[in-house]
Coordinates of C-alpha atoms in Angstrom, one line a residue:
Chain A
M1 CA 47.6 -23.0 -130.6
K2 CA 47.3 -21.6 -127.1
I3 CA 49.8 -20.1 -124.6
V4 CA 49.7 -23.4 -122.7
T5 CA 50.8 -25.2 -125.8
I6 CA 53.8 -23.0 -126.1
A7 CA 54.5 -23.5 -122.4
W8 CA 54.3 -27.3 -122.8
R9 CA 56.8 -27.2 -125.7
N10 CA 59.1 -24.9 -123.7
V11 CA 59.1 -27.4 -120.8
F12 CA 60.6 -30.0 -123.1
R13 CA 63.3 -27.8 -124.6
H14 CA 65.6 -29.2 -121.9
T15 CA 64.1 -32.5 -121.1
R16 CA 66.9 -33.6 -118.7
R17 CA 66.7 -30.3 -116.7
T18 CA 62.9 -30.7 -116.5
I19 CA 63.2 -34.3 -115.3
I20 CA 65.8 -33.4 -112.6
T21 CA 63.7 -30.5 -111.3
A22 CA 60.5 -32.6 -111.3
A23 CA 62.4 -35.4 -109.6
A24 CA 63.5 -33.0 -106.8
I25 CA 59.8 -32.1 -106.2
S26 CA 58.8 -35.7 -106.3
V27 CA 61.3 -36.7 -103.6
G28 CA 59.9 -34.1 -101.2
L29 CA 56.3 -35.0 -101.9
A30 CA 57.0 -38.8 -101.7
A31 CA 58.7 -38.2 -98.3
M32 CA 55.6 -36.3 -97.2
I33 CA 53.2 -39.1 -98.2
L34 CA 55.5 -41.8 -96.8
M35 CA 55.8 -40.1 -93.4
N36 CA 52.1 -39.4 -93.3
T37 CA 51.4 -43.1 -94.0
L38 CA 53.8 -44.2 -91.3
M39 CA 52.3 -41.8 -88.8
N40 CA 48.7 -42.8 -89.6
G41 CA 49.7 -46.4 -89.2
M42 CA 51.4 -45.8 -85.9
D43 CA 48.4 -43.8 -84.7
K44 CA 46.0 -46.5 -85.8
M45 CA 48.0 -49.2 -84.2
A46 CA 48.3 -47.2 -81.0
Y47 CA 44.6 -46.5 -81.0
Q48 CA 43.7 -50.2 -81.6
N49 CA 46.2 -51.4 -78.9
I50 CA 44.9 -49.0 -76.4
V51 CA 41.2 -49.6 -77.0
Q52 CA 41.4 -53.4 -77.7
Y53 CA 43.7 -54.3 -74.8
E54 CA 44.5 -51.5 -72.4
T55 CA 41.6 -49.2 -71.5
S56 CA 38.7 -49.9 -73.9
H57 CA 36.8 -46.7 -74.9
M58 CA 36.6 -45.4 -71.3
E59 CA 37.1 -46.4 -67.7
V60 CA 35.5 -45.6 -64.4
F61 CA 37.6 -45.3 -61.3
A62 CA 37.0 -44.3 -57.7
E63 CA 37.5 -40.6 -57.4
G64 CA 41.2 -39.9 -56.8
Y65 CA 42.5 -43.3 -58.1
Y66 CA 43.6 -42.2 -61.5
R67 CA 45.7 -39.3 -60.2
E68 CA 47.9 -41.9 -58.4
E69 CA 47.4 -44.7 -60.9
G70 CA 51.2 -45.1 -61.2
I71 CA 51.4 -46.5 -57.6
F72 CA 48.2 -48.5 -57.9
P73 CA 46.5 -47.0 -54.7
L74 CA 44.5 -50.0 -53.4
D75 CA 42.9 -47.7 -50.8
T76 CA 41.0 -45.8 -53.5
I77 CA 39.1 -48.5 -55.4
I78 CA 35.6 -49.3 -56.5
E79 CA 34.4 -51.1 -53.4
N80 CA 31.0 -52.3 -54.8
P81 CA 31.4 -52.9 -58.5
A82 CA 28.2 -54.9 -59.1
V83 CA 26.0 -51.9 -58.4
L84 CA 28.1 -49.6 -60.5
I85 CA 28.2 -52.1 -63.4
S86 CA 24.4 -52.3 -63.5
K87 CA 24.2 -48.5 -63.5
I88 CA 26.7 -48.2 -66.3
T89 CA 25.2 -51.0 -68.4
A90 CA 21.8 -49.1 -68.3
V91 CA 23.3 -46.0 -69.9
N92 CA 22.3 -45.7 -73.6
G93 CA 25.3 -46.1 -75.9
V94 CA 27.2 -48.5 -73.6
K95 CA 27.8 -51.8 -75.4
N96 CA 29.7 -53.9 -72.8
V97 CA 31.3 -53.5 -69.5
T98 CA 34.0 -55.5 -67.6
P99 CA 35.8 -54.9 -64.3
R100 CA 39.6 -55.2 -63.9
V101 CA 41.9 -55.4 -60.9
K102 CA 45.3 -54.0 -61.6
F103 CA 48.3 -54.2 -59.2
Q104 CA 52.0 -54.3 -59.1
A105 CA 53.6 -57.7 -58.8
R106 CA 56.7 -59.7 -59.3
I107 CA 56.9 -62.9 -61.3
N108 CA 59.3 -65.6 -60.4
N109 CA 60.3 -68.8 -62.2
G110 CA 62.4 -70.1 -59.4
I111 CA 65.5 -68.5 -60.7
D112 CA 64.7 -65.1 -62.2
E113 CA 62.3 -62.5 -61.0
L114 CA 60.8 -59.6 -63.0
P115 CA 58.4 -56.8 -62.1
V116 CA 55.1 -57.1 -63.9
L117 CA 51.7 -55.5 -64.1
A118 CA 49.1 -58.1 -62.9
I119 CA 45.7 -57.7 -64.3
G120 CA 42.7 -59.6 -62.9
I121 CA 40.1 -60.1 -65.5
D122 CA 36.5 -61.3 -65.5
R123 CA 36.9 -64.4 -67.8
E124 CA 33.5 -63.9 -69.4
L125 CA 33.0 -60.1 -69.5
E126 CA 36.6 -59.5 -70.6
T127 CA 36.0 -61.1 -74.0
E128 CA 33.1 -58.7 -74.7
V129 CA 35.1 -55.6 -74.1
F130 CA 38.7 -56.6 -75.0
Q131 CA 40.4 -58.7 -77.7
T132 CA 42.7 -60.5 -75.2
S133 CA 41.2 -63.9 -75.8
R134 CA 41.8 -63.5 -79.6
A135 CA 45.5 -62.7 -79.1
I136 CA 46.3 -66.2 -77.8
V137 CA 49.0 -67.7 -80.0
A138 CA 49.6 -70.8 -77.9
G139 CA 47.5 -72.7 -75.3
Q140 CA 44.2 -71.5 -74.2
Y141 CA 42.2 -68.7 -72.5
L142 CA 41.8 -68.7 -68.7
Q143 CA 39.7 -71.7 -67.7
T144 CA 40.3 -71.9 -63.9
A145 CA 41.4 -69.6 -61.1
D146 CA 44.9 -71.1 -61.3
D147 CA 45.5 -70.2 -64.9
L148 CA 47.8 -67.5 -66.1
L149 CA 48.1 -65.7 -69.5
I150 CA 51.4 -64.1 -70.3
G151 CA 52.9 -62.3 -73.3
T152 CA 55.2 -64.2 -75.6
E153 CA 58.1 -61.9 -74.9
L154 CA 57.7 -62.1 -71.1
A155 CA 57.5 -65.9 -71.5
E156 CA 60.8 -65.8 -73.4
D157 CA 62.3 -63.6 -70.7
M158 CA 61.1 -65.9 -68.0
D159 CA 62.1 -69.0 -69.9
A160 CA 58.5 -70.2 -69.5
D161 CA 56.2 -72.2 -71.8
L162 CA 52.8 -73.6 -71.6
G163 CA 52.4 -75.6 -68.4
S164 CA 55.3 -73.9 -66.7
F165 CA 54.7 -72.8 -63.1
L166 CA 55.3 -69.1 -62.3
T167 CA 54.8 -67.5 -58.9
V168 CA 53.1 -64.1 -58.7
I169 CA 54.3 -62.2 -55.6
T170 CA 52.6 -59.0 -54.5
R171 CA 51.6 -57.0 -51.4
D172 CA 47.9 -56.6 -50.5
R173 CA 46.2 -53.4 -49.6
N174 CA 47.4 -53.9 -45.9
G175 CA 51.0 -54.3 -47.0
T176 CA 51.1 -58.0 -46.4
Y177 CA 53.1 -60.1 -48.9
N178 CA 51.1 -62.7 -50.9
A179 CA 52.3 -65.2 -53.4
Y180 CA 50.5 -67.7 -55.6
D181 CA 51.7 -70.3 -58.0
F182 CA 50.1 -70.2 -61.4
S183 CA 50.3 -72.5 -64.4
V184 CA 50.9 -70.9 -67.7
T185 CA 47.9 -71.8 -69.8
G186 CA 48.2 -69.4 -72.7
L187 CA 50.6 -67.1 -74.5
I188 CA 49.4 -63.9 -75.9
N189 CA 50.8 -61.7 -78.6
T190 CA 48.8 -58.5 -78.8
G191 CA 51.2 -56.1 -80.5
H192 CA 51.0 -53.9 -77.4
P193 CA 54.4 -53.9 -75.7
L194 CA 52.8 -53.5 -72.3
F195 CA 50.9 -56.8 -72.6
D196 CA 53.4 -58.8 -74.5
R197 CA 56.4 -57.9 -72.3
N198 CA 55.2 -56.7 -68.9
A199 CA 51.8 -58.0 -68.0
V200 CA 50.2 -61.2 -66.6
L201 CA 46.5 -61.9 -66.8
I202 CA 44.8 -63.8 -64.0
D203 CA 41.3 -64.5 -62.9
I204 CA 39.7 -61.5 -61.2
A205 CA 38.5 -63.3 -58.1
L206 CA 42.0 -64.6 -57.3
A207 CA 43.4 -61.1 -58.0
Q208 CA 41.0 -59.6 -55.5
D209 CA 42.1 -62.2 -52.9
L210 CA 45.8 -61.6 -53.6
V211 CA 45.5 -57.9 -52.9
A212 CA 42.7 -58.3 -50.3
I213 CA 40.2 -56.0 -52.0
A214 CA 37.3 -58.4 -52.6
P215 CA 34.7 -57.6 -53.9
G216 CA 36.3 -54.4 -55.0
V217 CA 38.0 -53.6 -58.3
T218 CA 40.4 -50.9 -59.5
E219 CA 38.5 -50.0 -62.6
I220 CA 35.5 -50.7 -64.8
C221 CA 36.2 -50.8 -68.5
I222 CA 33.5 -49.7 -70.9
R223 CA 33.1 -50.5 -74.6
S224 CA 30.8 -48.0 -76.4
S225 CA 28.6 -49.0 -79.3
D226 CA 30.3 -46.4 -81.4
D227 CA 33.7 -44.6 -81.4
T228 CA 32.2 -41.2 -81.9
G229 CA 30.4 -39.2 -79.3
L230 CA 32.6 -40.5 -76.5
Q231 CA 32.5 -37.2 -74.6
E232 CA 28.7 -37.3 -74.6
L233 CA 28.7 -40.9 -73.3
K234 CA 31.2 -40.0 -70.7
H235 CA 28.9 -37.3 -69.3
D236 CA 26.0 -39.7 -69.3
I237 CA 28.0 -42.3 -67.4
A238 CA 29.4 -39.7 -65.0
S239 CA 25.8 -38.6 -64.2
A240 CA 24.8 -42.3 -63.7
V241 CA 27.6 -43.2 -61.4
G242 CA 27.8 -40.0 -59.3
E243 CA 30.6 -37.8 -58.1
E244 CA 32.4 -40.5 -56.0
Y245 CA 33.6 -41.9 -59.3
E246 CA 35.5 -40.4 -62.2
V247 CA 35.1 -41.4 -65.9
L248 CA 37.9 -41.0 -68.3
T249 CA 38.0 -41.6 -72.0
F250 CA 41.0 -43.5 -73.6
R251 CA 42.2 -40.2 -75.1
E252 CA 42.3 -38.5 -71.7
M253 CA 44.1 -41.4 -70.2
N254 CA 46.7 -41.4 -73.1
A255 CA 46.9 -37.7 -73.6
S256 CA 50.7 -37.8 -73.6
I257 CA 50.7 -40.5 -76.3
F258 CA 48.4 -38.5 -78.6
Q259 CA 50.5 -35.4 -77.8
I260 CA 53.6 -37.3 -78.9
S261 CA 51.7 -38.2 -82.1
G262 CA 51.0 -34.4 -82.6
F263 CA 54.7 -33.6 -82.1
K264 CA 55.7 -36.3 -84.5
R265 CA 53.4 -35.0 -87.1
T266 CA 54.8 -31.5 -86.6
G267 CA 58.3 -32.8 -86.9
Q268 CA 57.3 -34.8 -90.0
T269 CA 55.8 -31.7 -91.6
I270 CA 58.9 -29.7 -90.9
V271 CA 61.2 -32.3 -92.4
A272 CA 59.0 -32.6 -95.4
L273 CA 58.7 -28.9 -95.8
V274 CA 62.5 -28.6 -95.7
V275 CA 62.7 -31.1 -98.5
V276 CA 60.0 -29.2 -100.5
V277 CA 61.9 -25.9 -99.9
I278 CA 65.0 -27.5 -101.4
A279 CA 62.9 -28.7 -104.3
A280 CA 61.4 -25.2 -104.7
V281 CA 64.9 -23.8 -104.9
G282 CA 65.5 -26.2 -107.7
I283 CA 62.4 -24.9 -109.5
V284 CA 63.4 -21.3 -109.0
N285 CA 66.9 -22.2 -110.4
T286 CA 65.4 -24.0 -113.4
M287 CA 62.9 -21.2 -114.1
L288 CA 65.6 -18.6 -113.6
M289 CA 67.7 -20.3 -116.2
A290 CA 64.7 -20.7 -118.5
V291 CA 63.9 -17.0 -118.2
M292 CA 67.5 -15.8 -118.5
E293 CA 68.3 -17.8 -121.6
R294 CA 65.0 -16.7 -123.2
V295 CA 65.2 -12.9 -122.4
P296 CA 65.5 -12.1 -126.2
E297 CA 62.6 -14.3 -126.8
I298 CA 60.6 -12.4 -124.2
G299 CA 61.6 -9.2 -126.1
T300 CA 60.3 -10.7 -129.3
L301 CA 57.0 -11.6 -127.6
K302 CA 56.8 -8.0 -126.3
A303 CA 57.5 -6.7 -129.8
L304 CA 54.6 -8.9 -131.1
G305 CA 52.3 -7.1 -128.6
F306 CA 52.3 -9.7 -125.8
H307 CA 51.5 -8.0 -122.5
N308 CA 53.6 -8.8 -119.4
V309 CA 50.7 -10.8 -118.0
D310 CA 50.6 -13.0 -121.1
I311 CA 54.3 -13.7 -120.8
M312 CA 54.0 -14.4 -117.1
K313 CA 51.1 -16.7 -117.8
M314 CA 53.3 -18.7 -120.2
F315 CA 56.1 -19.1 -117.6
I316 CA 53.6 -19.9 -114.8
Y317 CA 52.2 -22.6 -117.0
E318 CA 55.7 -23.9 -117.4
G319 CA 56.2 -24.0 -113.7
G320 CA 52.8 -25.6 -113.2
I321 CA 53.6 -28.3 -115.8
I322 CA 56.8 -29.1 -114.1
G323 CA 54.9 -29.0 -110.7
I324 CA 52.2 -31.4 -112.0
F325 CA 54.9 -33.8 -113.4
G326 CA 56.9 -33.7 -110.1
S327 CA 53.8 -34.0 -108.0
L328 CA 52.4 -36.9 -110.0
L329 CA 55.7 -38.7 -109.8
G330 CA 56.0 -37.8 -106.1
C331 CA 52.5 -39.1 -105.3
L332 CA 53.1 -42.2 -107.3
C333 CA 56.4 -43.0 -105.6
G334 CA 54.9 -42.0 -102.2
I335 CA 51.9 -44.4 -102.8
L336 CA 54.2 -47.2 -104.0
F337 CA 56.5 -47.0 -101.0
S338 CA 53.6 -46.5 -98.7
L339 CA 51.8 -49.6 -100.1
Y340 CA 54.9 -51.6 -99.1
I341 CA 54.5 -50.3 -95.5
V342 CA 50.8 -50.9 -95.6
V343 CA 51.0 -54.5 -96.8
V344 CA 54.4 -55.7 -95.5
G345 CA 55.1 -53.2 -92.7
L346 CA 58.2 -51.5 -91.6
D347 CA 60.3 -53.8 -89.3
L348 CA 62.2 -51.6 -86.8
T349 CA 62.8 -54.5 -84.4
S350 CA 66.5 -54.6 -84.9
Y351 CA 66.8 -50.9 -84.1
F352 CA 64.5 -50.7 -81.1
K353 CA 64.2 -54.3 -79.7
D354 CA 65.7 -53.5 -76.3
M355 CA 64.4 -50.0 -76.0
D356 CA 61.3 -49.1 -74.0
I357 CA 59.2 -46.5 -75.7
V358 CA 56.1 -44.8 -74.5
Y359 CA 54.2 -45.3 -77.8
P360 CA 52.0 -48.4 -77.4
V361 CA 53.1 -50.1 -80.7
K362 CA 55.6 -52.7 -81.5
F363 CA 58.3 -52.4 -84.0
I364 CA 56.7 -53.8 -87.1
I365 CA 54.7 -50.8 -88.1
K366 CA 52.0 -51.0 -90.7
G367 CA 51.1 -47.8 -92.4
E368 CA 47.8 -46.4 -93.4
L369 CA 47.3 -44.4 -96.6
D370 CA 45.2 -41.3 -96.5
P371 CA 43.8 -40.5 -100.0
G372 CA 42.8 -37.0 -98.8
M373 CA 46.4 -36.3 -97.8
I374 CA 47.7 -37.5 -101.2
L375 CA 45.4 -35.1 -102.9
L376 CA 46.6 -32.3 -100.6
V377 CA 50.2 -33.1 -101.2
F378 CA 49.6 -33.1 -105.0
L379 CA 48.0 -29.7 -104.9
F380 CA 50.7 -28.4 -102.5
G381 CA 53.4 -29.5 -105.0
V382 CA 51.7 -27.8 -107.9
V383 CA 50.9 -24.6 -106.0
V384 CA 54.5 -24.3 -104.7
S385 CA 55.9 -24.9 -108.2
V386 CA 53.7 -22.1 -109.6
L387 CA 54.4 -19.7 -106.7
V388 CA 58.2 -20.0 -106.9
T389 CA 58.0 -19.3 -110.7
L390 CA 56.6 -15.9 -110.1
W391 CA 59.9 -14.3 -108.9
P392 CA 62.2 -15.0 -111.9
V393 CA 59.4 -14.3 -114.3
R394 CA 58.5 -11.0 -112.8
K395 CA 62.1 -10.0 -113.0
A396 CA 62.2 -10.7 -116.8
T397 CA 58.9 -9.1 -117.7
T398 CA 59.9 -5.7 -116.1
L399 CA 62.6 -5.3 -118.8
Q400 CA 62.0 -2.7 -121.6
P401 CA 61.3 -4.6 -124.8
V402 CA 64.4 -3.1 -126.4
D403 CA 66.6 -4.2 -123.4
A404 CA 65.1 -7.7 -123.6
L405 CA 65.8 -7.9 -127.4
R406 CA 69.4 -6.8 -126.9
H407 CA 70.0 -9.2 -124.0
T408 CA 72.6 -11.8 -124.8
Chain B
M1 CA 51.7 7.4 -140.9
V2 CA 54.7 8.0 -138.6
E3 CA 55.9 11.4 -137.6
T4 CA 58.8 12.3 -135.3
I5 CA 59.2 15.8 -133.9
G6 CA 62.5 16.9 -132.2
L7 CA 63.4 13.4 -131.3
F8 CA 66.4 13.0 -129.0
K9 CA 67.8 9.8 -127.4
D10 CA 70.8 9.7 -125.0
Y11 CA 72.4 6.5 -123.7
K12 CA 74.5 6.3 -120.6
V13 CA 77.6 4.3 -121.2
G14 CA 79.2 4.1 -117.8
K15 CA 79.3 7.7 -116.6
V16 CA 79.4 9.1 -120.2
L17 CA 76.2 10.3 -121.9
F18 CA 76.1 9.1 -125.5
P19 CA 73.7 11.0 -127.8
A20 CA 72.2 8.4 -130.2
L21 CA 69.6 10.7 -131.7
R22 CA 70.0 14.5 -131.9
G23 CA 66.8 16.1 -133.1
I24 CA 65.1 13.9 -135.7
D25 CA 62.1 15.5 -137.5
M26 CA 60.6 13.3 -140.2
H27 CA 57.3 12.1 -141.6
I28 CA 56.7 8.7 -143.3
G29 CA 53.4 8.3 -145.0
D30 CA 51.2 5.2 -145.4
G31 CA 52.4 2.6 -147.9
E32 CA 55.9 4.0 -148.2
F33 CA 58.9 1.7 -148.7
T34 CA 61.6 3.6 -146.8
A35 CA 65.1 2.8 -145.8
I36 CA 66.9 4.6 -142.9
A37 CA 70.5 4.2 -143.8
G38 CA 73.7 5.2 -142.1
P39 CA 76.9 3.8 -140.7
S40 CA 77.1 1.9 -137.4
G41 CA 76.3 4.2 -134.5
S42 CA 74.4 6.6 -136.6
G43 CA 71.2 5.9 -134.6
K44 CA 69.1 4.1 -137.2
T45 CA 68.2 1.1 -135.0
T46 CA 67.5 3.4 -132.1
L47 CA 65.1 5.4 -134.3
L48 CA 63.4 2.3 -135.5
N49 CA 63.0 1.0 -131.9
I50 CA 61.5 4.3 -130.8
I51 CA 59.1 4.4 -133.7
G52 CA 58.1 0.8 -132.9
C53 CA 57.4 1.7 -129.2
L54 CA 60.2 -0.7 -128.1
D55 CA 62.2 2.1 -126.6
V56 CA 61.4 5.5 -125.2
P57 CA 63.0 8.8 -126.4
T58 CA 64.8 11.1 -124.0
R59 CA 62.7 13.9 -125.5
G60 CA 60.6 14.7 -128.5
D61 CA 57.4 13.1 -129.9
V62 CA 56.5 10.2 -132.0
I63 CA 53.1 10.1 -133.6
V64 CA 51.9 6.8 -135.0
D65 CA 48.6 7.1 -136.9
G66 CA 47.7 10.2 -135.1
T67 CA 48.6 8.9 -131.6
N68 CA 51.4 10.5 -129.7
V69 CA 53.1 7.4 -128.2
N70 CA 54.6 9.5 -125.3
T71 CA 51.2 9.7 -123.8
L72 CA 50.8 5.9 -123.8
T73 CA 51.3 3.5 -120.9
P74 CA 53.5 0.4 -121.5
K75 CA 50.3 -1.6 -121.7
D76 CA 48.9 0.8 -124.4
K77 CA 52.1 0.6 -126.3
A78 CA 51.8 -3.2 -126.3
E79 CA 48.3 -2.8 -127.7
L80 CA 49.6 -0.5 -130.4
R81 CA 52.3 -3.0 -131.3
K82 CA 49.8 -5.8 -131.3
E83 CA 47.4 -3.9 -133.6
K84 CA 49.5 -1.8 -135.9
I85 CA 53.2 -2.7 -136.0
G86 CA 55.0 -5.7 -137.4
F87 CA 58.7 -6.4 -136.8
V88 CA 61.3 -8.1 -138.8
F89 CA 64.6 -8.6 -137.0
Q90 CA 68.2 -9.1 -138.2
T91 CA 68.4 -12.5 -136.4
F92 CA 64.9 -13.5 -137.4
N93 CA 63.8 -14.0 -133.7
L94 CA 61.6 -17.0 -134.3
I95 CA 60.4 -19.1 -131.4
P96 CA 62.5 -22.2 -131.7
V97 CA 59.9 -24.7 -130.3
L98 CA 57.2 -23.6 -132.7
T99 CA 56.7 -24.6 -136.4
A100 CA 56.6 -22.0 -139.2
Y101 CA 52.8 -22.1 -139.1
E102 CA 52.8 -21.6 -135.3
N103 CA 55.3 -18.8 -135.4
V104 CA 53.2 -17.0 -138.0
E105 CA 50.1 -17.7 -135.9
M106 CA 51.6 -16.1 -132.8
P107 CA 50.5 -12.5 -133.3
L108 CA 47.0 -13.7 -134.0
L109 CA 46.8 -15.4 -130.6
L110 CA 46.4 -11.9 -129.1
L111 CA 43.7 -10.8 -131.5
D112 CA 40.0 -11.7 -131.3
I113 CA 39.8 -13.6 -134.6
P114 CA 37.8 -16.9 -135.1
A115 CA 40.0 -20.0 -135.3
N116 CA 39.0 -20.8 -138.9
Q117 CA 39.8 -17.3 -140.0
K118 CA 43.1 -17.4 -138.2
K119 CA 44.0 -20.6 -140.1
K120 CA 43.1 -19.0 -143.5
K121 CA 45.2 -15.9 -142.8
V122 CA 48.2 -17.9 -141.7
I123 CA 48.1 -20.3 -144.7
A124 CA 47.5 -17.3 -147.1
I125 CA 50.5 -15.4 -145.9
L126 CA 52.7 -18.4 -145.8
E127 CA 51.7 -19.1 -149.5
E128 CA 52.4 -15.4 -150.2
V129 CA 56.0 -15.8 -148.9
G130 CA 56.4 -19.1 -150.7
L131 CA 56.5 -21.4 -147.6
E132 CA 53.3 -23.4 -148.0
D133 CA 55.4 -26.6 -148.1
F134 CA 57.3 -25.7 -144.9
I135 CA 54.5 -25.0 -142.5
N136 CA 55.4 -27.9 -140.2
R137 CA 59.1 -27.1 -140.1
K138 CA 60.7 -25.7 -137.0
P139 CA 63.2 -22.8 -137.4
N140 CA 66.3 -25.1 -137.0
E141 CA 64.9 -27.2 -140.0
M142 CA 64.9 -24.1 -142.3
S143 CA 67.6 -22.0 -144.1
G144 CA 68.2 -18.4 -143.0
G145 CA 66.3 -17.1 -146.0
Q146 CA 63.3 -19.4 -145.2
Q147 CA 63.4 -18.2 -141.5
Q148 CA 63.4 -14.6 -142.6
R149 CA 60.4 -15.3 -144.9
V150 CA 58.6 -16.8 -141.8
A151 CA 59.5 -13.6 -139.9
V152 CA 58.1 -11.5 -142.8
A153 CA 54.9 -13.6 -142.8
R154 CA 54.7 -13.2 -139.0
A155 CA 55.0 -9.4 -139.3
L156 CA 52.4 -9.2 -142.0
V157 CA 49.8 -11.8 -140.9
K158 CA 47.9 -9.4 -138.7
E159 CA 47.8 -6.8 -141.5
P160 CA 49.6 -4.0 -139.6
S161 CA 49.8 -0.5 -140.9
M162 CA 53.6 -0.6 -140.8
V163 CA 56.4 -3.2 -140.7
L164 CA 59.7 -2.1 -139.1
A165 CA 62.6 -4.2 -140.3
D166 CA 65.9 -3.9 -138.5
E167 CA 68.8 -4.9 -140.8
P168 CA 66.7 -7.7 -142.3
T169 CA 69.3 -8.8 -144.8
A170 CA 72.4 -8.6 -142.6
N171 CA 72.4 -12.4 -142.0
L172 CA 71.5 -13.4 -145.5
D173 CA 73.5 -14.0 -148.7
S174 CA 73.0 -11.5 -151.5
T175 CA 70.7 -13.9 -153.5
T176 CA 68.5 -14.6 -150.6
A177 CA 68.6 -11.0 -149.5
T178 CA 67.4 -10.0 -153.0
E179 CA 64.6 -12.5 -152.8
I180 CA 63.5 -11.3 -149.4
L181 CA 63.5 -7.7 -150.5
S182 CA 61.6 -8.4 -153.7
L183 CA 59.1 -10.2 -151.6
M184 CA 58.7 -7.3 -149.2
H185 CA 58.5 -4.9 -152.0
E186 CA 55.7 -6.9 -153.7
L187 CA 53.8 -7.2 -150.5
N188 CA 54.2 -3.4 -149.9
K189 CA 52.7 -2.8 -153.3
K190 CA 50.0 -5.3 -152.9
L191 CA 48.9 -4.7 -149.3
K192 CA 49.9 -1.0 -149.1
T193 CA 51.7 -1.7 -145.8
M194 CA 54.3 0.9 -144.9
F195 CA 57.8 -0.7 -144.7
V196 CA 60.6 1.1 -142.8
F197 CA 64.1 -0.5 -142.9
S198 CA 67.2 0.3 -140.9
T199 CA 70.2 -0.7 -142.9
H200 CA 73.6 -0.1 -144.2
D201 CA 73.1 -2.6 -147.0
K202 CA 73.4 -1.1 -150.5
L203 CA 70.9 -3.6 -151.8
V204 CA 68.2 -2.4 -149.4
M205 CA 68.9 1.2 -150.3
D206 CA 68.5 0.3 -154.0
F207 CA 65.1 -1.3 -153.3
A208 CA 63.8 1.5 -151.1
T209 CA 61.6 4.2 -152.8
R210 CA 62.7 6.7 -150.1
L211 CA 66.1 6.9 -148.5
I212 CA 66.6 8.8 -145.2
K213 CA 70.3 9.1 -144.4
L214 CA 71.5 9.4 -140.8
R215 CA 74.8 10.4 -139.4
D216 CA 75.7 10.9 -135.7
G217 CA 72.0 10.9 -134.8
K218 CA 70.9 13.5 -137.3
I219 CA 69.2 13.3 -140.7
I220 CA 71.7 14.3 -143.4
G221 CA 69.6 13.4 -146.4
D222 CA 66.1 12.5 -147.4
D223 CA 65.7 11.3 -151.0
V224 CA 62.5 10.1 -152.7
K225 CA 63.2 8.1 -155.8

């Protein structure tokens, strides 16, 4: 028999009390895992949506364009993209490159009119950098200059379907109004709210004509061969294109979104910690009760020659055993709930359907489990359980043996 | 061997100082079977607790096997209890989650003894106290007499130089008390272990080979039979 055996038996003196305490820990830890899965999923979806549809890994702009990107300054564009594209393509680590022309426009179905982001795309190069063509859920990809791709939600808002005619109205770089009738040839559902609700995709040549910037483009999007080492690639590209142009990675262009992610994680950690603190108070309470009702027993152990450290060890093992049970249960519940979010997803549509949020994800959020985090959460639960045991145990072991024996 | 020299112990009850021991000088030799008797409040349990290093005197010295326990740290006192002193309590004080075997094994957990030897010692002492068929029973599955036998076995398993028994028969009927005392007396003769009882039970006094009488914290009689 060892001290840990005695601790094990003591834990099950009051099975119900042990279960309740362990359950309190498990709720806190399960919440931690669940929130982490949700945040990982949101981050992954946001990353994928940004890279696969919005910016690719990095973009090159004419110097000064990005600072005013919100107003689409057509005076500050890449006037000669062909030369620049060949320079960028030659940089080691660049996989594919495509130009885009972005401008503000309004879309009209003859009755209703909505503001949209118009994106002129190179029909061939676009598919090598972005996943736009794979997001078509009805109709087909752009085939001619008159074709138009719109998101399913925008189509719904505009009461448009395949074959419907929609007019894109904009002002060119000189301030002159231009309009063009397009036929809807494809509906896209990317999962990125910007593309599904607020954007139209048209042929780049027509876009250049509509805003009178031909052969210029507003940006050149770059897909790297590898997600890592983007900063290094950025420097290489910046050197290749020269100081008239600026190169920005997707992280730099979406700094606020990744900052929000950081805030959310902090918030998540605080909430989870509060739950864990509540659970820890439960353990303190349980251990305090265990210690108080066993003070005469502590006296007996002291009379037998047990040192304070042996007695503390026994109670610490007890706290540890409860912690291991609670943490295992918490991790198990956390994994089970998380798996539901990973496989089925969390549908928040009914809560947020009409709300515009900055985060580039839609409202069915699929989680992503992080095994490293689960291990950390498990260890955290056990360590907290052991640490909070120290206080009540220390209190009991400082008693004189005779006082402990007399304690009722 | 236990010796006390000018032993005093005061307890504070509220604001009043209550003198439990008022100058105890005594000497108990190895292998003695001694009862410290006296009415309630005479100081017999206090004396036993101080001899057993469970409590500290207000002043005076206690010498156990040549060591003045006043010079010992709490850790050293725990070592002394571990090595040399066995206790038997009025309320048995067995660990409820452990079996008779495990309760007896407890003091050996602290000693550096090989596992097979531990087992031999535990079985041997349980046979000695007549509980070889009860080794897997937990305290709540045994009678008071059986529990006290386990407590005696626990006190003796590490072969201490002395066993201190505080009112060991107080919670037992007279038949069981006689059995327990006979057992302890036999073990005293066989193992040469010193037994010191605190009691006001006539039966214990009859069994004891030496009777130290206490009243109001002082020795009023010391008879060797």
